[in-house]
Coordinates of C-alpha atoms in Angstrom, one line a residue:
Chain A
X1 CA 69.7 13.1 4.9
X2 CA 66.1 12.7 4.9
X3 CA 63.9 9.4 4.8
X4 CA 61.1 9.0 3.4
X5 CA 59.3 8.0 6.5
X6 CA 56.5 11.2 7.2
X7 CA 57.2 13.1 10.5
X8 CA 54.5 14.5 11.9
X9 CA 54.1 18.1 10.2
X10 CA 54.4 16.3 7.0
X11 CA 51.6 17.1 4.9
X12 CA 50.1 13.4 4.5
X13 CA 49.6 13.7 8.3
X14 CA 48.5 17.3 8.2
X15 CA 46.1 16.7 5.7
X16 CA 44.4 13.4 7.5
X17 CA 44.4 15.9 10.7
X18 CA 42.6 19.0 9.0
X19 CA 40.1 16.6 7.3
X20 CA 36.8 17.0 9.2
X21 CA 35.7 14.6 11.7
X22 CA 31.9 13.5 10.8
X23 CA 30.0 13.1 12.8
X24 CA 27.0 10.2 11.9
X25 CA 24.2 13.1 11.0
X26 CA 26.9 15.0 8.7
X27 CA 27.6 11.3 6.8
X28 CA 24.0 10.6 6.4
X29 CA 23.4 13.9 4.8
X30 CA 26.7 13.7 2.8
X31 CA 25.3 10.4 1.4
X32 CA 21.8 11.5 1.0
X33 CA 23.2 14.4 -1.0
X34 CA 25.1 12.2 -3.5
X35 CA 21.7 10.3 -4.0
X36 CA 20.5 12.2 -6.8
X37 CA 16.9 11.2 -7.5
X38 CA 16.3 11.9 -3.4
X39 CA 17.6 15.5 -3.6
X40 CA 15.0 15.8 -7.0
X41 CA 12.6 14.1 -4.8
X42 CA 13.1 16.7 -1.7
X43 CA 13.4 19.7 -4.4
X44 CA 10.0 18.5 -6.0
X45 CA 8.4 18.1 -2.3
X46 CA 9.5 21.7 -1.6
X47 CA 7.8 23.3 -4.5
X48 CA 4.7 21.1 -3.5
X49 CA 4.8 22.5 0.4
X50 CA 5.0 26.0 -1.2
X51 CA 2.0 25.6 -3.5
X52 CA -0.3 24.2 -0.7
X53 CA 1.2 26.5 1.9
X54 CA 1.8 29.6 -0.1
X55 CA -1.7 29.4 -2.2
X56 CA -3.3 29.6 0.9
X57 CA -2.1 33.3 1.4
X58 CA -3.9 34.2 -1.8
X59 CA -7.1 32.1 -2.0
X60 CA -9.6 31.8 1.1
X61 CA -10.8 28.6 2.2
X62 CA -14.4 30.2 1.7
X63 CA -13.7 30.3 -1.7
X64 CA -12.2 26.6 -1.7
X65 CA -15.8 25.4 -0.1
X66 CA -17.8 28.0 -2.3
X67 CA -20.8 26.0 -4.0
X68 CA -21.5 27.8 -7.3
X69 CA -24.4 25.7 -9.3
X70 CA -24.4 28.0 -12.2
X71 CA -20.6 27.3 -12.9
X72 CA -20.6 23.8 -12.2
X73 CA -18.7 20.8 -14.2
X74 CA -17.3 23.8 -16.0
X75 CA -13.6 22.7 -17.9
X76 CA -10.5 24.6 -16.7
X77 CA -10.7 28.1 -18.2
X78 CA -9.2 31.7 -17.2
X79 CA -11.2 32.3 -14.2
X80 CA -11.3 28.5 -12.6
X81 CA -7.7 27.3 -13.7
X82 CA -8.5 23.8 -13.1
X83 CA -12.0 23.9 -13.4
X84 CA -14.9 23.4 -11.3
X85 CA -16.3 20.3 -9.8
X86 CA -19.9 18.9 -9.6
X87 CA -21.1 22.0 -7.0
X88 CA -19.2 24.4 -8.8
X89 CA -16.4 24.5 -6.5
X90 CA -13.0 25.9 -7.8
X91 CA -10.7 22.5 -8.2
X92 CA -7.5 24.6 -8.0
X93 CA -8.5 26.0 -4.5
X94 CA -9.7 23.0 -3.4
X95 CA -6.2 21.5 -4.3
X96 CA -4.2 23.5 -2.0
X97 CA -6.7 23.1 1.0
X98 CA -6.8 19.5 0.3
X99 CA -3.7 19.4 0.2
X100 CA -3.0 20.9 3.3
X101 CA -5.4 18.3 5.0
X102 CA -3.8 15.5 3.4
X103 CA -0.2 16.5 4.6
X104 CA -1.4 16.7 8.1
X105 CA -3.6 13.7 8.3
X106 CA -0.6 11.6 7.0
X107 CA 1.5 13.3 9.7
X108 CA -0.2 12.8 12.4
X109 CA -1.6 9.4 11.8
X110 CA 2.5 8.6 11.1
X111 CA 3.1 9.8 14.3
X112 CA 0.7 7.5 15.4
X113 CA 1.8 4.7 13.5
X114 CA 5.6 5.0 14.8
X115 CA 5.0 5.4 18.3
X116 CA 2.9 2.3 18.2
X117 CA 5.2 0.5 15.9
X118 CA 7.9 1.5 18.1
X119 CA 6.4 0.4 21.2
X120 CA 5.0 -2.8 20.2
X121 CA 7.9 -4.3 18.9
X122 CA 10.3 -2.9 21.2
X123 CA 8.8 -3.9 24.2
X124 CA 8.0 -7.4 22.6
X125 CA 11.6 -7.8 21.9
X126 CA 13.1 -6.4 25.2
X127 CA 10.6 -8.4 27.8
X128 CA 11.0 -11.6 25.1
X129 CA 8.7 -14.5 26.6
X130 CA 4.8 -14.5 26.7
X131 CA 4.7 -10.4 26.4
X132 CA 6.5 -11.1 23.1
X133 CA 4.5 -14.0 22.2
X134 CA 0.9 -12.0 22.8
X135 CA 2.4 -9.2 20.9
X136 CA 3.8 -10.9 17.7
X137 CA 0.5 -12.9 17.4
X138 CA -1.3 -9.7 17.8
X139 CA 0.7 -8.2 15.1
X140 CA 0.5 -11.0 12.9
X141 CA -3.3 -10.9 13.3
X142 CA -3.4 -7.4 11.9
X143 CA -1.3 -8.1 9.6
X144 CA -3.2 -10.9 8.0
X145 CA -6.1 -8.8 7.2
X146 CA -5.8 -7.0 3.9
X147 CA -5.2 -2.8 5.0
X148 CA -8.0 -1.5 3.1
X149 CA -10.2 -4.3 4.8
X150 CA -8.8 -3.1 7.8
X151 CA -9.4 0.4 7.1
X152 CA -13.0 0.2 6.3
X153 CA -13.7 -1.8 9.3
X154 CA -12.0 0.4 11.8
X155 CA -13.4 3.4 10.3
X156 CA -17.2 1.9 10.3
X157 CA -16.2 1.1 13.4
X158 CA -15.2 4.5 15.1
X159 CA -17.2 6.2 12.4
X160 CA -19.3 8.4 14.6
X161 CA -20.6 11.9 13.9
X162 CA -18.2 14.6 15.1
X163 CA -19.0 18.1 15.1
X164 CA -16.5 20.7 12.7
X165 CA -13.4 21.4 14.9
X166 CA -12.0 24.8 14.2
X167 CA -7.9 25.0 13.9
X168 CA -6.4 28.4 13.3
X169 CA -10.1 29.7 12.6
X170 CA -10.7 27.3 10.2
X171 CA -13.9 25.2 10.2
X172 CA -12.8 21.5 9.6
X173 CA -14.7 18.7 9.4
X174 CA -14.2 16.5 12.8
X175 CA -14.1 13.4 10.5
X176 CA -10.6 14.2 10.3
X177 CA -10.1 13.1 13.5
X178 CA -10.9 9.7 12.9
X179 CA -8.9 9.2 9.8
X180 CA -6.3 9.9 11.5
X181 CA -7.1 6.9 14.1
X182 CA -7.9 4.8 11.4
X183 CA -4.9 5.1 9.3
X184 CA -2.5 5.3 12.4
X185 CA -3.7 2.2 13.9
X186 CA -3.8 0.2 10.8
X187 CA -0.6 0.7 9.8
X188 CA 2.0 -0.1 12.5
X189 CA 2.8 -3.6 12.0
X190 CA 5.5 -3.7 9.5
X191 CA 7.2 -1.1 12.0
X192 CA 6.8 -3.4 15.0
X193 CA 8.4 -6.4 13.4
X194 CA 11.5 -4.3 12.2
X195 CA 12.1 -2.5 15.6
X196 CA 11.3 -6.0 17.3
X197 CA 14.4 -7.8 15.3
X198 CA 16.4 -4.9 15.5
X199 CA 15.8 -4.7 19.6
X200 CA 16.5 -8.4 19.8
X201 CA 20.0 -8.1 18.5
X202 CA 20.8 -5.4 20.4
X203 CA 19.7 -5.8 23.8
X204 CA 22.4 -8.9 23.5
X205 CA 25.3 -6.4 23.1
X206 CA 28.1 -5.4 25.8
X207 CA 26.8 -2.0 26.4
X208 CA 23.9 -2.9 27.4
X209 CA 24.6 -5.4 29.9
X210 CA 27.2 -3.0 31.0
X211 CA 24.5 0.0 31.2
X212 CA 22.1 -2.6 33.1
X213 CA 24.9 -3.7 36.0
X214 CA 25.5 0.1 36.4
X215 CA 22.1 -0.1 37.9
X216 CA 20.1 1.4 34.5
X217 CA 16.2 0.7 34.7
X218 CA 14.6 -0.8 32.3
X219 CA 12.7 2.4 30.8
X220 CA 16.2 4.1 30.7
X221 CA 17.8 0.9 29.0
X222 CA 14.9 1.0 26.5
X223 CA 14.8 4.8 25.6
X224 CA 18.5 5.8 26.5
X225 CA 20.2 2.8 24.7
X226 CA 18.0 0.7 22.4
X227 CA 15.5 2.9 20.8
X228 CA 18.7 5.7 19.6
X229 CA 20.1 3.0 18.0
X230 CA 17.1 2.0 15.6
X231 CA 16.8 5.3 14.7
X232 CA 17.8 5.3 11.1
X233 CA 15.0 2.7 10.6
X234 CA 12.7 4.7 12.7
X235 CA 13.1 7.8 10.3
X236 CA 13.5 5.8 7.2
X237 CA 10.0 4.3 8.1
X238 CA 8.7 7.4 9.2
X239 CA 9.5 8.7 5.9
X240 CA 8.2 5.8 3.6
X241 CA 5.1 5.5 6.4
X242 CA 4.3 9.1 5.4
X243 CA 3.8 8.4 1.5
X244 CA 1.6 5.4 2.7
X245 CA -0.6 7.3 5.1
X246 CA -1.4 10.0 2.5
X247 CA -2.2 7.0 0.5
X248 CA -4.5 5.5 2.6
X249 CA -5.9 8.4 3.7
X250 CA -7.0 9.0 -0.4
X251 CA -8.1 5.4 -0.3
X252 CA -10.5 5.9 2.9
X253 CA -12.3 8.9 1.8
X254 CA -11.8 8.1 -2.1
X255 CA -14.6 5.3 -0.7
X256 CA -16.7 8.0 1.0
X257 CA -15.2 7.0 4.8
X258 CA -12.9 9.3 5.7
X259 CA -12.8 13.4 5.3
X260 CA -16.4 14.2 4.6
X261 CA -16.7 17.5 2.1
X262 CA -17.5 20.7 2.2
X263 CA -13.7 20.1 3.6
X264 CA -11.7 18.9 1.2
X265 CA -9.3 16.0 0.9
X266 CA -7.2 14.9 -2.1
X267 CA -9.4 11.6 -1.4
X268 CA -12.5 12.9 -1.5
X269 CA -12.5 15.2 -4.6
X270 CA -11.7 12.0 -6.3
X271 CA -15.0 10.3 -5.3
X272 CA -17.0 13.5 -7.3
X273 CA -14.7 12.7 -9.9
X274 CA -15.7 9.0 -10.3
X275 CA -19.5 9.8 -10.4
X276 CA -19.0 12.5 -13.1
X277 CA -16.6 10.6 -15.4
X278 CA -18.7 9.2 -17.9
X279 CA -19.6 12.7 -18.5
X280 CA -16.0 13.3 -19.3
X281 CA -15.0 15.6 -16.5
X282 CA -11.2 14.8 -16.9
X283 CA -10.4 17.8 -14.8
X284 CA -11.9 16.4 -11.7
X285 CA -9.9 13.3 -12.0
X286 CA -6.5 14.5 -13.1
X287 CA -5.3 17.3 -10.9
X288 CA -6.2 15.3 -7.5
X289 CA -4.4 12.8 -9.2
X290 CA -1.6 14.1 -10.4
X291 CA -1.3 15.7 -7.1
X292 CA -1.4 12.6 -5.0
X293 CA 1.0 10.8 -7.0
X294 CA 3.5 13.8 -7.1
X295 CA 3.4 13.8 -3.7
X296 CA 3.7 10.1 -2.8
X297 CA 6.6 9.9 -5.6
X298 CA 8.6 12.8 -3.9
X299 CA 8.1 11.3 -0.6
X300 CA 9.5 7.4 -1.7
X301 CA 12.5 9.2 -3.5
X302 CA 13.3 10.9 -0.1
X303 CA 13.1 7.7 2.2
X304 CA 14.6 5.6 -0.8
X305 CA 17.8 8.0 -0.6
X306 CA 17.4 7.8 3.5
X307 CA 17.3 4.3 3.6
X308 CA 20.5 4.1 1.3
X309 CA 22.1 7.0 3.4
X310 CA 21.3 5.4 7.2
X311 CA 22.9 2.1 5.4
X312 CA 26.3 2.1 6.8
X313 CA 26.9 -0.3 4.6
X314 CA 26.5 1.6 1.7
X315 CA 29.7 3.3 0.4
X316 CA 28.8 4.0 -2.9
X317 CA 27.1 7.8 -2.5
X318 CA 30.7 8.8 -0.6
Chain B
X1 CA 11.1 -30.3 9.4
X2 CA 7.8 -31.5 11.7
X3 CA 8.4 -29.9 14.5
X4 CA 8.7 -26.6 12.6
X5 CA 5.4 -26.9 10.9
X6 CA 3.7 -27.7 14.5
X7 CA 5.3 -24.9 16.1
X8 CA 4.0 -23.0 13.3
X9 CA 1.0 -23.8 13.0
X10 CA 0.5 -23.6 16.7
X11 CA 1.2 -20.0 16.3
X12 CA -1.2 -19.8 13.6
X13 CA -4.0 -21.1 15.6
X14 CA -3.5 -18.3 18.1
X15 CA -3.3 -16.0 15.4
X16 CA -6.4 -16.7 13.8
X17 CA -8.0 -16.7 17.3
X18 CA -7.0 -13.2 17.9
X19 CA -8.0 -12.5 14.4
X20 CA -11.7 -13.6 15.1
X21 CA -12.1 -11.8 18.1
X22 CA -10.9 -9.0 16.7
X23 CA -13.0 -8.8 13.7
X24 CA -15.9 -9.7 15.7
X25 CA -15.7 -7.1 18.1
X26 CA -14.9 -4.3 15.3
X27 CA -17.9 -5.9 12.7
X28 CA -20.3 -6.2 15.0
X29 CA -20.4 -2.7 16.5
X30 CA -19.6 -0.8 13.1
X31 CA -23.4 0.7 13.1
X32 CA -26.8 -1.4 14.4
X33 CA -27.2 -4.1 11.4
X34 CA -31.0 -3.0 11.9
X35 CA -30.6 0.3 11.2
X36 CA -31.3 0.1 7.4
X37 CA -35.1 -0.9 9.1
X38 CA -35.0 2.2 10.8
X39 CA -36.7 4.3 7.9
X40 CA -39.5 1.7 7.5
X41 CA -42.7 3.3 8.7
X42 CA -44.3 -0.2 9.0
X43 CA -41.8 -1.3 11.7
X44 CA -42.8 -0.3 15.0
X45 CA -40.3 -0.2 18.1
X46 CA -41.9 -3.9 19.6
X47 CA -40.9 -5.2 15.7
X48 CA -37.6 -4.3 16.1
X49 CA -37.2 -5.4 19.5
X50 CA -38.7 -8.6 18.1
X51 CA -36.3 -8.8 15.2
X52 CA -33.2 -8.6 17.4
X53 CA -34.4 -11.4 19.6
X54 CA -34.9 -13.3 16.8
X55 CA -31.5 -12.4 14.9
X56 CA -29.8 -12.7 18.7
X57 CA -28.6 -9.1 18.7
X58 CA -29.7 -8.8 22.5
X59 CA -27.8 -11.8 23.9
X60 CA -24.7 -11.2 25.8
X61 CA -21.6 -10.5 23.8
X62 CA -19.3 -13.8 24.8
X63 CA -22.3 -15.7 23.9
X64 CA -23.1 -13.9 20.5
X65 CA -19.1 -14.8 19.7
X66 CA -18.9 -18.6 20.4
X67 CA -22.3 -19.2 19.1
X68 CA -20.6 -17.7 15.6
X69 CA -17.5 -19.2 16.3
X70 CA -19.0 -22.7 16.8
X71 CA -21.1 -22.6 13.9
X72 CA -17.9 -20.6 11.5
X73 CA -15.9 -23.7 12.7
X74 CA -18.4 -26.1 10.7
X75 CA -18.6 -23.9 7.8
X76 CA -21.5 -22.0 8.7
X77 CA -21.3 -18.1 8.5
X78 CA -24.7 -17.1 9.0
X79 CA -27.2 -15.3 7.1
X80 CA -26.9 -12.0 5.9
X81 CA -29.5 -9.7 7.3
X82 CA -29.9 -7.9 3.9
X83 CA -29.7 -10.4 1.4
X84 CA -31.5 -13.2 3.7
X85 CA -29.3 -15.6 2.3
X86 CA -26.2 -17.7 3.6
X87 CA -23.3 -15.8 3.7
X88 CA -21.3 -19.2 2.1
X89 CA -23.5 -18.8 -0.8
X90 CA -23.2 -15.1 -1.3
X91 CA -19.2 -15.5 -1.2
X92 CA -19.3 -18.4 -3.5
X93 CA -21.4 -16.7 -6.2
X94 CA -18.7 -13.9 -5.7
X95 CA -15.5 -15.7 -5.5
X96 CA -15.3 -17.2 -9.5
X97 CA -15.3 -13.7 -10.5
X98 CA -12.5 -12.4 -8.5
X99 CA -10.4 -15.4 -9.0
X100 CA -10.9 -14.9 -12.7
X101 CA -9.9 -11.1 -12.1
X102 CA -7.1 -12.1 -10.1
X103 CA -5.3 -14.4 -11.2
X104 CA -5.5 -13.1 -15.0
X105 CA -3.9 -9.9 -13.3
X106 CA -0.9 -11.8 -11.5
X107 CA -0.4 -13.7 -14.6
X108 CA 0.3 -10.1 -16.8
X109 CA 1.6 -8.8 -14.0
X110 CA 4.6 -11.6 -13.2
X111 CA 5.4 -11.7 -17.1
X112 CA 5.7 -7.7 -17.3
X113 CA 7.8 -7.4 -14.0
X114 CA 10.1 -10.4 -15.3
X115 CA 10.3 -8.5 -18.8
X116 CA 11.1 -4.7 -17.4
X117 CA 12.9 -6.2 -14.4
X118 CA 15.1 -8.4 -16.5
X119 CA 15.6 -5.2 -19.1
X120 CA 16.4 -2.8 -16.6
X121 CA 19.0 -5.2 -14.9
X122 CA 20.9 -6.4 -17.8
X123 CA 21.1 -2.9 -19.1
X124 CA 21.8 -1.4 -15.7
X125 CA 22.2 2.5 -15.5
X126 CA 21.0 2.7 -19.1
X127 CA 18.6 5.5 -20.9
X128 CA 15.8 2.3 -21.0
X129 CA 16.6 1.3 -17.6
X130 CA 16.0 4.6 -16.3
X131 CA 12.7 5.1 -18.0
X132 CA 11.8 1.5 -16.9
X133 CA 13.1 2.4 -13.3
X134 CA 10.9 5.8 -13.5
X135 CA 8.1 4.2 -14.6
X136 CA 8.0 1.8 -11.8
X137 CA 8.5 4.6 -9.2
X138 CA 5.5 6.6 -10.5
X139 CA 3.1 3.3 -10.7
X140 CA 4.6 2.2 -7.1
X141 CA 3.4 5.9 -5.8
X142 CA 0.0 5.6 -7.7
X143 CA -3.3 5.0 -5.7
X144 CA -5.1 2.2 -7.9
X145 CA -8.3 4.9 -8.7
X146 CA -5.7 7.1 -10.7
X147 CA -5.1 4.1 -13.1
X148 CA -8.5 2.8 -13.2
X149 CA -10.2 6.1 -13.4
X150 CA -7.5 7.6 -16.1
X151 CA -8.5 4.1 -18.3
X152 CA -12.4 4.4 -17.7
X153 CA -12.2 7.9 -19.0
X154 CA -9.9 7.1 -22.2
X155 CA -10.9 4.0 -23.4
X156 CA -14.7 3.9 -22.2
X157 CA -15.8 7.4 -22.5
X158 CA -13.7 9.3 -24.9
X159 CA -13.5 6.8 -27.3
X160 CA -17.1 6.0 -27.3
X161 CA -17.3 10.1 -28.1
X162 CA -14.7 10.2 -30.8
X163 CA -16.8 7.4 -32.2
X164 CA -13.8 4.9 -32.1
X165 CA -14.4 1.5 -30.8
X166 CA -14.8 1.7 -27.0
X167 CA -14.8 -0.5 -24.2
X168 CA -17.4 -1.3 -21.5
X169 CA -17.5 0.7 -18.2
X170 CA -18.0 -2.8 -16.1
X171 CA -20.8 -4.1 -15.0
X172 CA -20.0 -7.5 -15.8
X173 CA -22.4 -10.6 -15.6
X174 CA -21.1 -14.0 -16.0
X175 CA -23.2 -14.9 -19.0
X176 CA -22.4 -18.7 -19.8
X177 CA -23.1 -17.8 -23.8
X178 CA -20.9 -14.7 -24.1
X179 CA -17.7 -15.5 -22.4
X180 CA -16.3 -12.7 -25.2
X181 CA -18.1 -10.1 -23.3
X182 CA -16.7 -11.6 -19.8
X183 CA -13.0 -10.9 -21.2
X184 CA -14.2 -7.5 -22.7
X185 CA -15.1 -6.3 -19.3
X186 CA -11.6 -7.7 -18.1
X187 CA -9.4 -5.6 -19.8
X188 CA -9.8 -2.2 -18.4
X189 CA -9.7 -3.9 -14.7
X190 CA -6.7 -6.1 -15.3
X191 CA -4.6 -3.2 -17.0
X192 CA -5.2 -0.5 -14.3
X193 CA -4.0 -3.1 -11.7
X194 CA -1.3 -4.7 -13.8
X195 CA 0.0 -1.2 -14.4
X196 CA 0.3 -0.5 -10.8
X197 CA 1.4 -3.8 -9.3
X198 CA 4.1 -4.9 -12.0
X199 CA 6.0 -1.5 -10.6
X200 CA 6.8 -3.2 -7.2
X201 CA 7.6 -6.8 -9.0
X202 CA 9.8 -5.5 -11.3
X203 CA 12.0 -3.7 -9.0
X204 CA 12.1 -6.9 -7.1
X205 CA 12.8 -8.6 -10.3
X206 CA 15.6 -6.3 -11.2
X207 CA 17.6 -6.1 -7.6
X208 CA 17.6 -9.6 -7.7
X209 CA 18.5 -10.3 -11.2
X210 CA 21.5 -7.9 -10.5
X211 CA 22.8 -9.8 -7.4
X212 CA 22.7 -13.2 -9.5
X213 CA 24.2 -11.5 -12.4
X214 CA 27.4 -10.5 -10.2
X215 CA 27.9 -13.9 -8.7
X216 CA 30.7 -16.0 -9.9
X217 CA 28.7 -19.1 -11.3
X218 CA 27.4 -16.6 -13.8
X219 CA 31.2 -15.7 -14.8
X220 CA 31.9 -19.3 -15.1
X221 CA 29.0 -19.7 -17.7
X222 CA 30.4 -17.2 -19.6
X223 CA 33.4 -17.7 -19.2
X224 CA 32.8 -21.2 -21.0
X225 CA 31.0 -19.4 -24.1
X226 CA 27.7 -19.9 -23.4
X227 CA 25.6 -17.5 -25.7
X228 CA 23.8 -14.4 -23.4
X229 CA 20.9 -16.1 -24.0
X230 CA 21.6 -19.1 -22.2
X231 CA 23.2 -17.2 -19.8
X232 CA 20.1 -15.1 -18.9
X233 CA 17.4 -17.4 -18.9
X234 CA 19.1 -20.8 -18.2
X235 CA 21.2 -19.5 -15.5
X236 CA 20.7 -16.5 -14.2
X237 CA 16.9 -15.8 -14.7
X238 CA 16.2 -19.5 -12.2
X239 CA 17.7 -18.1 -9.4
X240 CA 16.8 -14.5 -9.7
X241 CA 12.7 -15.8 -10.2
X242 CA 13.5 -17.7 -6.5
X243 CA 12.3 -14.7 -4.5
X244 CA 9.7 -13.7 -6.6
X245 CA 7.9 -17.2 -5.4
X246 CA 8.1 -15.8 -2.1
X247 CA 6.4 -12.7 -3.4
X248 CA 3.7 -14.3 -5.5
X249 CA 3.1 -17.1 -2.2
X250 CA 2.4 -14.1 0.3
X251 CA 0.2 -12.1 -2.4
X252 CA -2.2 -15.1 -3.3
X253 CA -4.4 -15.3 -0.5
X254 CA -5.1 -11.5 -0.1
X255 CA -6.5 -12.2 -4.0
X256 CA -9.4 -13.6 -2.0
X257 CA -10.3 -10.5 -1.4
X258 CA -10.4 -9.0 -4.6
X259 CA -9.8 -5.2 -5.5
X260 CA -12.2 -3.3 -3.4
X261 CA -11.7 -0.2 -5.5
X262 CA -10.9 -1.4 -8.7
X263 CA -14.1 -3.9 -8.9
X264 CA -16.2 -0.6 -7.3
X265 CA -14.8 1.6 -10.2
X266 CA -15.8 -0.8 -13.0
X267 CA -18.7 -2.6 -11.1
X268 CA -17.1 -6.0 -11.3
X269 CA -18.8 -8.3 -9.4
X270 CA -16.3 -9.7 -7.5
X271 CA -15.6 -10.2 -3.4
X272 CA -14.0 -6.7 -3.1
X273 CA -17.5 -4.9 -4.4
X274 CA -19.5 -7.7 -1.9
X275 CA -17.4 -6.6 1.1
X276 CA -18.0 -2.8 0.3
X277 CA -21.5 -3.1 -0.2
X278 CA -22.3 -5.5 3.1
X279 CA -19.9 -3.3 5.0
X280 CA -21.8 0.0 4.0
X281 CA -25.2 -1.8 5.5
X282 CA -23.5 -3.0 8.5
X283 CA -24.6 -6.4 7.4
X284 CA -21.8 -8.0 10.1
X285 CA -22.2 -12.0 9.1
X286 CA -20.9 -11.2 5.7
X287 CA -18.0 -8.6 6.3
X288 CA -16.8 -11.2 9.6
X289 CA -17.4 -13.8 7.1
X290 CA -15.0 -12.6 4.3
X291 CA -12.5 -11.2 7.0
X292 CA -12.3 -14.8 8.4
X293 CA -11.7 -16.4 4.7
X294 CA -9.2 -14.2 3.7
X295 CA -7.8 -14.5 7.3
X296 CA -7.3 -18.1 7.1
X297 CA -5.9 -18.1 3.6
X298 CA -3.4 -15.5 4.6
X299 CA -2.2 -17.8 7.6
X300 CA -2.0 -20.8 6.0
X301 CA -0.3 -19.4 2.9
X302 CA 2.6 -18.0 5.1
X303 CA 3.4 -21.1 6.1
X304 CA 2.7 -22.9 2.9
X305 CA 5.0 -20.6 1.0
X306 CA 7.9 -20.8 4.0
X307 CA 7.9 -24.6 3.5
X308 CA 7.4 -24.3 0.0
X309 CA 10.7 -22.2 -0.3
X310 CA 13.0 -25.1 1.2
X311 CA 11.7 -27.2 -1.5
X312 CA 12.5 -24.8 -4.4
X313 CA 16.0 -23.2 -2.7
X314 CA 17.5 -25.9 -0.9
X315 CA 19.9 -23.6 0.1
X316 CA 17.3 -22.0 2.8
X317 CA 17.1 -24.4 5.7
X318 CA 14.4 -24.1 8.4
X319 CA 14.8 -24.8 12.2

């Protein structure tokens, strides 16, 4: 007589066993994929990368920086797909090279931002006491100054003439280095607070005490046990921070404190757009702006998807 | 409550002290304040040295800092090098313009955010919700110069060209006889700002509204037969709008700084433009004065908002 109790080789158990055990990373990826907007964001961002990296194969930087006063302020045409700017430079080509600059500046600034945020927030929480008090008062004071004001003041502070630098055989304005530091130094505060809050609760957990009683050093506990557990937050902040950094670069360059021409960036392309907008030269405004909005939008969508994907409580997307 | 306030105030005091040191160092060394005379052929090297002496720029740094701090504590922010006027006077000339711009903007932002947020929460996942969500994502990703320059191009430049009634490109000066012109000048900058700011706010209203709509007391209200309107506006909105208090409270002090880019694009004579103009000239007393005022406001409002919130929402207790 057979009972209804499943034996070990019954299909119920087999399916349970053969169901693949997923690593946390795979779970995150699975949740991310289910987030429709985030996937669109990723596809959009991929297209953008193809345009600004692939485009460089067809258009040289010389073309992008070539001045042609005869053709200045010409509207989009067969020859100039996105028109020309006030000195006759091809907007289509400048968007390619400006995009590279904007993305690289954003990426490097985010590295500074995340490093500072993780170190300052983590150290404040881990050591506590007066270290915490001083670091957090410093963080608060930086947060109390509106970011654009801070960007301007810091931009003026380290705004010195730096010679052009050669990267991959290309001459790029030295101002790029200043912008990277200015943007990085003015954007780490929120991340520092989040990391602090997380490390504060993590360091009370048993596994940390165990690790300490086994004789692990502070550095080891910090980098090996605490920081990896905040990785989800760090990845999400890095993504959203990239969008913020690109936007900040655009603001500083728009105000003329950032990347200096002839090196193009999406922000400084809009500076000249502003001066000539009263003459109705819409192409100088719309094309760089659309690229900025599109880039920020796709990165924000990806970041949103990542945030949901890293949140273990969000099971709705599985 | 009082011990909480005392602790927060002590923290705030140290935060402000750090801000003054930070801002002083940053602004004092951002360019040479008397560089604007460099091109002046009538000024010899001795004259410049004398000017430095007179402005106190050659004293030891700590002396300069404490002198400035001492005077600032008494409400004297020093004199502008360029305008040769007291900084406080310059600021109070511009402050009303900025306050007018920012409060009108905030008013319309909150209204737009409430309408959009409530619609998308009530009609969650409908076509309308998706459209609003898409627009708020775009607005959220948009630098202010995109909307500002676009509005300027369409409503000021192109409308003029097409012979339609057009709006001014800016340059508002408060003419007491002509408040209509003032409002005219305000339309474009306010629209540009509302467009960008309401994006984030409306997402916020949507989230908190959805949370409230799912709670038990709303089901009770529905079950006892209240109209949808009464449930939404009398019961749900009150609680859903609570978190907005925090956001608005934390945003208000930043209004003092105005909107640098928007004010520059529309030549609005506000604080943002004052800051930007004088930062370019390395006129550090003005820059420093504006930074100090904003940060005092930010630090104060952060505490006020926290305290106020416990009154608006009795469920929150502070310890």
